[in-house]
Short mmCIF file of C-alpha atoms in Angstrom, two decimals:
data_model
loop_
_atom_site.label_atom_id
_atom_site.label_comp_id
_atom_site.label_asym_id
_atom_site.label_seq_id
_atom_site.Cartn_x
_atom_site.Cartn_y
_atom_site.Cartn_z
CA MET A 13 128.61 22.47 34.65
CA THR A 14 127.16 21.78 38.12
CA GLU A 15 124.43 24.21 39.08
CA ARG A 16 124.96 26.01 42.36
CA GLU A 17 122.28 25.43 44.96
CA PHE A 18 121.09 27.76 47.73
CA ASP A 19 118.62 27.50 50.55
CA LEU A 20 117.13 30.88 49.68
CA PHE A 21 117.07 32.94 46.49
CA VAL A 22 116.02 36.58 46.93
CA VAL A 23 114.86 38.78 44.07
CA GLY A 24 115.29 42.50 44.80
CA GLY A 25 118.09 44.54 46.37
CA GLY A 26 115.97 47.05 48.22
CA ILE A 27 115.63 47.23 51.98
CA ASN A 28 113.27 44.26 52.27
CA GLY A 29 115.38 41.94 50.13
CA ALA A 30 118.62 42.97 51.82
CA GLY A 31 117.06 42.63 55.27
CA ILE A 32 115.74 39.14 54.54
CA ALA A 33 119.10 38.08 53.08
CA ARG A 34 120.97 39.35 56.14
CA ASP A 35 118.72 37.65 58.68
CA ALA A 36 118.69 34.34 56.76
CA ALA A 37 122.46 34.29 56.25
CA GLY A 38 122.98 35.00 59.95
CA ARG A 39 120.87 31.95 60.78
CA GLY A 40 123.11 29.74 58.67
CA ALA A 41 121.15 29.61 55.42
CA SER A 42 122.93 29.79 52.08
CA VAL A 43 121.54 32.84 50.28
CA MET A 44 121.78 34.42 46.85
CA LEU A 45 120.32 37.87 46.19
CA VAL A 46 120.02 39.48 42.77
CA GLU A 47 119.21 43.10 41.95
CA GLN A 48 118.57 44.20 38.37
CA ASP A 49 120.19 47.61 38.94
CA ASP A 50 122.14 48.97 41.91
CA LEU A 51 121.29 48.27 45.53
CA ALA A 52 118.58 50.68 46.73
CA SER A 53 118.23 52.06 43.21
CA ALA A 54 114.43 52.30 43.38
CA THR A 55 112.01 52.89 46.27
CA SER A 56 114.51 52.37 49.09
CA SER A 57 116.66 55.37 48.19
CA TRP A 58 113.82 57.79 47.51
CA SER A 59 112.18 57.93 50.94
CA THR A 60 111.83 60.91 53.28
CA LYS A 61 114.94 59.58 55.08
CA LEU A 62 113.07 58.88 58.33
CA ILE A 63 112.85 56.05 60.82
CA HIS A 64 109.50 56.94 62.34
CA GLY A 65 106.34 55.52 63.78
CA GLY A 66 104.09 57.31 61.33
CA LEU A 67 102.14 59.80 63.39
CA ARG A 68 99.47 60.27 60.73
CA TYR A 69 98.75 56.53 60.57
CA LEU A 70 97.08 56.83 63.97
CA GLU A 71 94.23 58.64 62.23
CA HIS A 72 93.67 55.51 60.15
CA TYR A 73 93.68 53.32 63.29
CA GLU A 74 96.79 51.40 62.20
CA PHE A 75 97.86 50.96 65.81
CA ARG A 76 99.76 47.69 65.29
CA LEU A 77 101.82 49.16 62.47
CA VAL A 78 102.57 52.33 64.45
CA ARG A 79 103.50 50.41 67.59
CA GLU A 80 105.83 48.09 65.67
CA ALA A 81 107.47 51.06 63.94
CA LEU A 82 107.86 52.99 67.20
CA ILE A 83 109.61 50.04 68.82
CA GLU A 84 111.92 49.68 65.81
CA ARG A 85 113.15 53.29 66.01
CA GLU A 86 115.36 52.64 69.02
CA VAL A 87 116.33 49.13 67.87
CA LEU A 88 117.63 50.44 64.55
CA TRP A 89 119.30 53.45 66.18
CA GLY A 90 121.13 51.00 68.43
CA ILE A 91 122.51 48.84 65.61
CA ALA A 92 123.33 51.67 63.17
CA PRO A 93 124.08 54.84 65.15
CA HIS A 94 126.27 56.23 62.36
CA ILE A 95 123.47 56.42 59.78
CA ILE A 96 120.48 56.72 62.14
CA ARG A 97 120.22 59.64 64.54
CA PRO A 98 117.45 61.18 66.66
CA LEU A 99 115.65 64.19 65.24
CA ARG A 100 113.13 66.48 66.91
CA PHE A 101 110.02 67.45 64.94
CA VAL A 102 108.02 70.64 65.41
CA LEU A 103 104.29 70.40 64.66
CA PRO A 104 102.70 73.87 64.62
CA HIS A 105 99.05 74.09 65.56
CA HIS A 106 97.11 75.44 62.59
CA GLU A 107 93.78 77.09 63.38
CA GLY A 108 91.00 75.49 61.37
CA LEU A 109 92.72 72.14 60.93
CA ARG A 110 93.19 69.43 63.57
CA PRO A 111 92.41 70.87 67.02
CA ALA A 112 95.18 71.13 69.61
CA TRP A 113 93.61 68.53 71.91
CA MET A 114 93.60 65.98 69.07
CA LEU A 115 97.26 66.62 68.31
CA ARG A 116 98.20 66.32 71.97
CA LEU A 117 96.23 63.06 72.33
CA GLY A 118 97.88 61.62 69.23
CA LEU A 119 101.32 62.55 70.53
CA PHE A 120 100.54 61.08 73.95
CA LEU A 121 99.83 57.76 72.20
CA TYR A 122 102.94 58.24 70.09
CA ASP A 123 105.06 58.68 73.21
CA HIS A 124 103.70 55.62 74.99
CA LEU A 125 102.56 53.10 72.38
CA GLY A 126 106.04 51.85 71.50
CA GLY A 127 107.81 51.71 74.85
CA ARG A 128 110.05 54.72 74.20
CA LYS A 129 113.19 54.53 76.36
CA ARG A 130 115.92 56.83 75.07
CA LEU A 131 114.18 59.29 72.76
CA TRP A 132 112.95 62.53 74.33
CA PRO A 133 109.18 62.87 74.97
CA THR A 134 106.82 65.42 73.49
CA LYS A 135 106.78 68.96 74.81
CA THR A 136 104.79 72.09 74.02
CA LEU A 137 106.48 75.11 72.42
CA ASP A 138 105.62 78.79 72.38
CA LEU A 139 106.51 79.77 68.83
CA THR A 140 106.51 83.45 69.71
CA THR A 141 109.61 82.95 71.84
CA ASP A 142 111.18 79.65 70.73
CA VAL A 143 113.82 79.70 67.98
CA THR A 144 111.70 77.32 65.89
CA GLY A 145 109.09 80.04 65.50
CA GLN A 146 111.48 82.50 63.83
CA PRO A 147 111.35 81.04 60.29
CA LEU A 148 107.55 80.77 60.43
CA LYS A 149 104.90 83.30 59.52
CA ALA A 150 103.35 85.37 62.25
CA GLY A 151 100.20 83.82 63.66
CA TYR A 152 101.54 80.45 64.66
CA GLY A 153 101.63 80.53 68.45
CA LYS A 154 101.65 76.97 69.72
CA ALA A 155 103.51 73.89 68.55
CA PHE A 156 104.30 70.42 69.78
CA GLU A 157 107.81 68.97 69.57
CA TYR A 158 108.33 65.21 69.47
CA SER A 159 111.03 62.67 68.59
CA ASP A 160 111.69 60.38 65.64
CA CYS A 161 114.90 59.50 63.79
CA ARG A 162 116.55 60.35 60.49
CA VAL A 163 118.28 57.73 58.33
CA ASP A 164 120.53 57.50 55.32
CA ASP A 165 118.14 55.14 53.55
CA ALA A 166 120.38 53.93 50.71
CA ARG A 167 123.25 53.26 53.10
CA LEU A 168 120.91 51.26 55.33
CA VAL A 169 120.30 48.94 52.38
CA VAL A 170 124.00 48.69 51.50
CA LEU A 171 124.98 47.92 55.10
CA ASN A 172 122.41 45.14 55.31
CA ALA A 173 123.78 43.70 52.07
CA ARG A 174 127.37 44.02 53.33
CA ASP A 175 126.54 42.18 56.52
CA ALA A 176 124.67 39.48 54.59
CA ALA A 177 127.73 39.03 52.37
CA ALA A 178 130.03 38.90 55.40
CA ARG A 179 127.87 36.03 56.68
CA GLY A 180 128.15 34.10 53.42
CA ALA A 181 125.40 35.47 51.16
CA LEU A 182 126.13 36.00 47.47
CA ILE A 183 125.03 39.50 46.43
CA ARG A 184 124.82 40.11 42.69
CA THR A 185 123.89 43.56 41.38
CA ARG A 186 123.10 44.40 37.75
CA THR A 187 121.68 40.88 37.58
CA ARG A 188 118.10 40.07 36.62
CA ALA A 189 116.10 36.93 37.39
CA VAL A 190 114.63 36.26 33.95
CA ALA A 191 112.98 32.89 34.62
CA ALA A 192 111.97 30.85 37.65
CA GLU A 193 110.30 27.44 37.53
CA ARG A 194 109.71 24.66 39.96
CA ASP A 195 111.77 21.54 39.33
CA GLY A 196 110.82 18.90 41.86
CA ALA A 197 111.75 20.12 45.33
CA ARG A 198 113.78 23.06 44.00
CA TRP A 199 113.37 26.30 42.14
CA ARG A 200 115.41 26.55 38.98
CA VAL A 201 116.22 30.24 38.47
CA THR A 202 117.85 31.70 35.37
CA VAL A 203 119.76 34.92 36.00
CA GLU A 204 121.19 37.34 33.46
CA ASP A 205 124.01 39.84 33.84
CA VAL A 206 122.41 42.99 32.41
CA ARG A 207 125.82 44.35 31.38
CA THR A 208 127.02 41.38 29.37
CA GLY A 209 123.91 39.30 28.72
CA ALA A 210 125.62 36.24 30.21
CA ARG A 211 123.20 33.78 31.80
CA GLU A 212 123.45 31.02 34.37
CA THR A 213 121.02 28.79 36.23
CA VAL A 214 120.96 28.23 39.98
CA LEU A 215 118.81 26.07 42.24
CA ALA A 216 117.09 27.14 45.44
CA LYS A 217 114.89 25.49 48.04
CA ALA A 218 112.83 28.68 48.49
CA LEU A 219 112.28 31.84 46.50
CA VAL A 220 111.53 35.32 47.89
CA ASN A 221 110.03 37.93 45.59
CA ALA A 222 111.03 41.26 47.15
CA ALA A 223 111.07 43.12 43.84
CA GLY A 224 109.21 46.16 45.19
CA PRO A 225 107.36 47.97 42.41
CA TRP A 226 108.14 45.00 40.14
CA VAL A 227 106.66 42.38 42.46
CA GLU A 228 103.72 41.76 40.13
CA SER A 229 105.74 41.81 36.92
CA PHE A 230 108.16 39.23 38.34
CA LEU A 231 105.24 36.93 39.13
CA THR A 232 103.58 37.26 35.74
CA GLY A 233 106.88 37.34 33.82
CA ALA A 234 109.74 35.29 35.24
CA ALA A 235 107.62 33.07 37.49
CA LYS A 236 104.70 32.78 35.05
CA THR A 237 102.12 32.74 37.81
CA LYS A 238 99.07 34.79 38.75
CA PRO A 239 99.67 37.50 41.38
CA PRO A 240 97.78 36.73 44.60
CA ALA A 241 97.17 40.42 45.30
CA ARG A 242 97.31 43.78 43.62
CA VAL A 243 100.00 46.37 44.17
CA ARG A 244 99.03 50.01 44.34
CA LEU A 245 101.86 52.10 42.97
CA VAL A 246 101.95 55.45 44.74
CA GLN A 247 104.36 58.16 43.65
CA GLY A 248 106.12 60.15 46.32
CA SER A 249 108.27 63.12 45.35
CA HIS A 250 110.58 65.46 47.26
CA ILE A 251 112.29 68.76 46.60
CA VAL A 252 115.55 70.10 48.02
CA VAL A 253 116.19 73.83 48.47
CA ARG A 254 118.94 75.86 50.10
CA LYS A 255 118.53 75.71 53.87
CA LEU A 256 115.60 77.71 55.15
CA TYR A 257 116.70 78.07 58.78
CA ASP A 258 119.72 77.55 61.03
CA HIS A 259 118.46 75.40 63.90
CA ASP A 260 118.64 71.60 63.86
CA ARG A 261 114.99 70.62 64.15
CA ALA A 262 112.56 69.45 61.48
CA TYR A 263 108.98 70.54 60.85
CA ILE A 264 105.85 68.55 60.15
CA PHE A 265 103.17 70.70 58.55
CA GLN A 266 99.46 69.99 58.22
CA ASN A 267 97.78 70.94 54.97
CA ALA A 268 94.17 71.82 54.23
CA ASP A 269 93.83 68.69 52.03
CA ASN A 270 94.51 66.55 55.14
CA ARG A 271 98.01 65.60 53.99
CA ILE A 272 101.21 66.40 55.84
CA ILE A 273 104.64 67.36 54.59
CA PHE A 274 108.03 67.48 56.28
CA ALA A 275 110.75 70.14 56.10
CA ILE A 276 114.01 68.58 57.29
CA PRO A 277 117.59 69.87 57.66
CA TYR A 278 119.53 68.04 54.96
CA GLU A 279 123.18 67.66 54.04
CA ARG A 280 124.22 70.68 56.16
CA GLU A 281 123.40 73.26 53.49
CA PHE A 282 119.90 72.29 52.40
CA THR A 283 116.30 71.67 53.45
CA LEU A 284 114.42 68.59 52.25
CA ILE A 285 110.67 69.03 51.67
CA GLY A 286 108.24 66.19 50.99
CA THR A 287 106.38 64.11 50.24
CA THR A 288 103.55 63.88 47.77
CA ASP A 289 101.12 60.99 47.39
CA GLN A 290 99.54 60.23 44.03
CA ASP A 291 98.71 57.07 42.16
CA TYR A 292 101.23 56.11 39.50
CA GLN A 293 100.84 54.24 36.24
CA GLY A 294 103.71 53.16 34.04
CA ASP A 295 107.29 51.95 34.38
CA PRO A 296 108.42 52.34 38.02
CA GLY A 297 111.94 52.95 36.79
CA ALA A 298 110.84 56.02 34.82
CA VAL A 299 109.12 57.95 37.61
CA ARG A 300 109.90 61.67 37.70
CA ILE A 301 108.56 64.57 39.72
CA THR A 302 105.85 66.53 37.92
CA PRO A 303 105.54 70.34 37.77
CA ALA A 304 102.28 69.99 39.71
CA GLU A 305 104.09 68.18 42.54
CA ILE A 306 106.79 70.85 42.69
CA ASP A 307 104.11 73.54 42.86
CA TYR A 308 102.25 71.62 45.56
CA LEU A 309 105.31 71.23 47.80
CA CYS A 310 106.39 74.84 47.32
CA SER A 311 102.87 76.09 48.08
CA ALA A 312 102.42 73.82 51.12
CA ALA A 313 105.74 74.90 52.65
CA SER A 314 105.08 78.58 51.83
CA GLU A 315 101.88 78.37 53.86
CA TYR A 316 104.12 78.18 56.95
CA PHE A 317 107.49 79.77 56.20
CA ARG A 318 107.94 83.55 56.19
CA ALA A 319 110.09 83.43 53.08
CA PRO A 320 108.02 82.01 50.21
CA ILE A 321 109.44 79.05 48.29
CA ALA A 322 109.19 79.04 44.51
CA PRO A 323 110.00 76.34 41.93
CA ALA A 324 113.05 78.40 40.95
CA ASP A 325 114.47 77.78 44.45
CA VAL A 326 114.56 74.00 43.94
CA VAL A 327 118.11 72.67 43.49
CA TRP A 328 117.30 68.95 43.31
CA THR A 329 114.30 66.67 43.19
CA TYR A 330 113.72 62.96 43.49
CA SER A 331 110.76 60.65 43.08
CA GLY A 332 110.05 57.06 43.97
CA VAL A 333 107.21 54.60 43.66
CA ARG A 334 105.92 52.97 46.80
CA PRO A 335 104.61 49.44 46.08
CA LEU A 336 101.73 49.45 48.54
CA TYR A 337 99.33 46.60 49.12
CA ASP A 338 96.08 47.58 47.43
CA ASP A 339 93.55 47.62 50.25
CA GLY A 340 90.98 49.55 48.21
CA ALA A 341 91.56 52.86 50.00
CA SER A 342 90.03 55.74 48.09
CA ALA A 343 93.00 58.10 48.32
CA ALA A 344 96.68 57.35 47.77
CA GLN A 345 97.68 58.85 51.12
CA GLU A 346 95.17 56.57 52.87
CA ALA A 347 96.48 53.29 51.42
CA THR A 348 98.02 51.09 54.09
CA ARG A 349 101.79 51.21 54.60
CA ASP A 350 101.68 47.85 56.35
CA TYR A 351 103.31 44.87 54.70
CA VAL A 352 101.56 41.74 53.47
CA LEU A 353 103.36 38.45 52.81
CA HIS A 354 101.89 35.84 50.49
CA LYS A 355 103.27 32.31 50.36
CA ASP A 356 102.61 30.06 47.39
CA GLY A 357 103.57 26.41 47.68
CA GLY A 358 105.42 24.81 50.53
CA GLY A 359 105.45 21.25 51.74
CA ALA A 360 105.68 19.07 48.63
CA GLU A 361 106.56 21.97 46.35
CA PRO A 362 109.19 24.68 46.88
CA PRO A 363 107.71 27.90 48.31
CA LEU A 364 107.49 31.30 46.72
CA LEU A 365 107.07 34.15 49.19
CA SER A 366 106.02 37.52 47.77
CA VAL A 367 106.38 40.78 49.70
CA PHE A 368 103.73 43.45 49.22
CA GLY A 369 104.09 46.92 50.74
CA GLY A 370 106.09 47.75 53.83
CA LYS A 371 107.96 50.69 55.37
CA ILE A 372 111.69 51.17 55.65
CA THR A 373 111.26 51.50 59.43
CA THR A 374 109.82 47.99 59.78
CA TYR A 375 112.05 46.15 57.31
CA ARG A 376 113.73 44.10 60.07
CA ARG A 377 110.39 42.93 61.45
CA LEU A 378 109.25 42.11 57.93
CA ALA A 379 112.33 39.92 57.51
CA ILE A 380 111.53 38.08 60.75
CA SER A 381 107.97 37.45 59.55
CA ALA A 382 109.17 36.31 56.12
CA LEU A 383 111.57 33.76 57.58
CA ALA A 384 108.90 32.54 59.98
CA GLU A 385 106.76 31.75 56.92
CA LEU A 386 109.64 29.87 55.27
CA THR A 387 111.01 28.00 58.29
CA PRO A 388 108.75 24.93 57.79
CA ASP A 389 110.28 24.53 54.32
CA LEU A 390 113.91 25.27 55.20
CA PRO A 391 115.30 22.82 57.77
CA VAL A 392 118.42 24.99 58.16
CA LEU A 393 116.24 27.61 59.89
CA ALA A 394 114.59 25.20 62.34
CA GLY A 395 115.04 26.21 65.96
CA LYS A 396 116.80 29.46 65.07
CA THR A 397 115.42 32.86 65.94
CA SER A 398 116.21 36.32 64.69
CA TRP A 399 119.45 37.83 65.93
CA THR A 400 119.32 41.19 64.16
CA ALA A 401 117.98 43.35 67.00
CA THR A 402 121.35 43.57 68.75
CA ALA A 403 124.03 42.80 66.14
CA PRO A 404 125.39 46.10 64.80
CA LEU A 405 125.40 46.78 61.10
CA PRO A 406 128.89 47.31 59.59
CA GLY A 407 130.52 50.33 61.22
CA GLY A 408 127.83 50.59 63.89
CA ASP A 409 129.80 49.01 66.72
CA PHE A 410 130.04 52.13 68.89
CA SER A 411 127.91 54.01 71.38
CA PRO A 412 126.39 57.25 70.08
CA GLU A 413 126.20 58.46 73.68
CA GLY A 414 129.90 58.09 74.48
CA PRO A 415 131.99 60.95 75.92
CA VAL A 416 133.78 61.54 72.59
CA SER A 417 131.94 61.50 69.31
CA LEU A 418 133.14 59.16 66.60
CA ALA A 419 133.79 62.11 64.29
CA GLU A 420 135.95 63.83 66.89
CA SER A 421 137.84 60.61 67.57
CA LEU A 422 138.44 60.17 63.84
CA TRP A 423 139.75 63.72 63.53
CA ARG A 424 142.04 63.30 66.53
CA SER A 425 143.61 60.14 65.10
CA HIS A 426 143.85 61.64 61.59
CA PRO A 427 144.47 65.36 62.15
CA PHE A 428 144.97 66.02 58.44
CA LEU A 429 141.21 65.63 58.00
CA THR A 430 139.00 68.70 58.18
CA PRO A 431 136.29 68.49 60.85
CA ASP A 432 133.63 68.44 58.12
CA LEU A 433 135.28 65.51 56.33
CA ALA A 434 135.78 63.60 59.57
CA SER A 435 132.10 64.14 60.33
CA ARG A 436 130.98 62.94 56.89
CA LEU A 437 133.14 59.82 56.98
CA ALA A 438 131.97 58.96 60.49
CA ALA A 439 128.32 59.48 59.55
CA SER A 440 128.67 57.34 56.43
CA TYR A 441 130.96 54.51 57.48
CA GLY A 442 131.05 54.56 61.26
CA THR A 443 134.04 52.71 62.66
CA HIS A 444 134.84 51.37 59.19
CA ALA A 445 135.98 54.86 58.21
CA ARG A 446 139.29 53.89 59.79
CA ARG A 447 139.66 51.14 57.21
CA ILE A 448 139.35 53.67 54.39
CA LEU A 449 141.98 55.85 56.07
CA ASP A 450 144.28 52.96 57.02
CA GLY A 451 147.92 53.94 56.69
CA ALA A 452 147.25 57.52 55.58
CA THR A 453 149.07 60.36 57.33
CA THR A 454 148.22 63.11 54.83
CA MET A 455 145.33 63.83 52.46
CA GLY A 456 147.73 63.05 49.62
CA ASP A 457 148.00 59.48 50.86
CA LEU A 458 144.30 59.05 50.03
CA GLY A 459 144.90 59.82 46.37
CA ARG A 460 143.11 62.29 44.15
CA ASP A 461 140.46 64.49 45.76
CA PHE A 462 137.47 64.81 43.43
CA GLY A 463 135.79 67.44 45.62
CA GLY A 464 133.93 67.34 48.90
CA GLY A 465 136.72 65.18 50.32
CA LEU A 466 135.81 62.30 47.97
CA THR A 467 139.13 60.60 47.36
CA GLU A 468 140.46 57.67 45.38
CA ALA A 469 140.74 55.73 48.64
CA GLU A 470 137.02 56.17 49.32
CA LEU A 471 136.08 55.32 45.74
CA SER A 472 138.17 52.16 45.95
CA TRP A 473 136.34 51.19 49.14
CA LEU A 474 132.95 51.81 47.54
CA ARG A 475 133.85 49.68 44.55
CA ARG A 476 135.44 46.88 46.53
CA GLU A 477 133.13 46.69 49.54
CA GLU A 478 129.83 48.27 48.50
CA TRP A 479 129.14 47.22 44.88
CA ALA A 480 129.35 50.80 43.56
CA GLU A 481 130.06 50.95 39.83
CA THR A 482 128.85 54.29 38.48
CA ALA A 483 129.00 57.95 39.43
CA GLU A 484 125.28 57.80 40.25
CA ASP A 485 125.90 54.91 42.65
CA VAL A 486 128.52 56.98 44.45
CA LEU A 487 127.17 60.53 44.27
CA TRP A 488 123.43 59.95 44.76
CA ARG A 489 123.13 56.68 46.68
CA ARG A 490 126.27 55.78 48.68
CA SER A 491 126.48 59.51 49.40
CA LYS A 492 124.69 62.71 48.43
CA LEU A 493 127.89 64.40 47.34
CA GLY A 494 126.22 65.15 44.04
CA LEU A 495 124.61 68.09 45.82
CA HIS A 496 127.98 69.50 46.80
CA LEU A 497 130.18 68.84 43.77
CA THR A 498 130.30 71.00 40.66
CA GLU A 499 129.24 69.63 37.30
CA ALA A 500 132.90 69.31 36.32
CA GLU A 501 133.71 67.41 39.53
CA ARG A 502 130.79 65.03 38.99
CA ALA A 503 131.99 64.41 35.44
CA ALA A 504 135.49 63.66 36.74
CA VAL A 505 134.07 61.00 39.09
CA ALA A 506 132.17 59.46 36.19
CA ALA A 507 135.29 59.45 34.02
CA TYR A 508 137.37 57.87 36.78
CA LEU A 509 134.80 55.10 37.31
CA GLY A 510 134.29 54.66 33.59
CA ALA A 511 130.54 55.04 33.98
#
């Protein structure tokens, strides 16, 4: 059997791997990407769901990282307005912690460092009269309100993978790269279907290791080489509680230990609180929130909110492992979030590019840097520059500032939808929601409703177009409908999918 050959082989279906695959495919390279589980099944789906500059990174003088991230906010909003939307953050001044002048100076830099154009600037709030002060304890008088963006992180990964596939990339989930060795001018990579155990070998001119928390284990295992750098695994956990307030703004709270946490409106009925930062040892796939982390987040939020939050109020938790570049920082929250790329080989031998660290906000810039490193070894990339700053992700080909919202337009053209369902479909699929609804004139035309408006038509789309196979893929990554469905409804989805 003739072995298939690709220009680029990417290991890892998180945001960095998907972003690199998309950019490379759009420049004409033949690409294969493998992910050992589901797309975004590790770090990339367990973030704080923000596209942000990283206000606290200014304290660590990471000005280049913050500037790059600030610029990317509006770029990403422009290409994916369905899953990325502006969000205002309220930062109460806490006596005894950072002084007001320091906060205002930091926010002045935040407003101007990244060339903000469409997002609203910082303003000062009087919490004794502003609606954002109502959920807070008495004693908080002044706050600053600034802009960042929220994101559906798992969908951002899926949409990058979808666009890569539309441009010719082969995306294989539930597929592990079990061996990789240089064979002359090519990499010979053995891949295994984790469901069946079936193996095949492919050839590639260049190999990208974007395995996230497994970046080191891929190097020492499949590639049988010595890692050029250490990865610092940092656990970040979040809790979700019933919504704590009715307005649409988020909070960023300072804590006495110098950390910050966010409280963010989430899924209409909930508030998301996070994150923690602690070093992690062990299998990245087995990370779980600890009782101490739950207590910490409840206590930190209760320092600010009038109504105390207890562990019993938590309705869902999630944890992820951030694969940060180990810069020797003493505390987990001080470790750099910047990315580091290491290239091994090139020229006479096929290159191996390993990705260490990174933030979801800067994934597109990371992809540009990665392909710049590989261009000397991949003639197909010569003379081609990145195109991803203006090309919309699937479903993102609309203006978020138009006279009629996409959700309203969807409801008008399909009046059998409830406004809530039209809004969810628009926010998840953008203009591609119409493809799911194609030909339907009643809810019955969409097939069985499993709850929350999740129909057979949508499940078919997720299977066919988005590599979803299991109930977890659908309910906790492609959507967060798991929060809204009953246990019986979730079981029905699992039974329907056969997993």
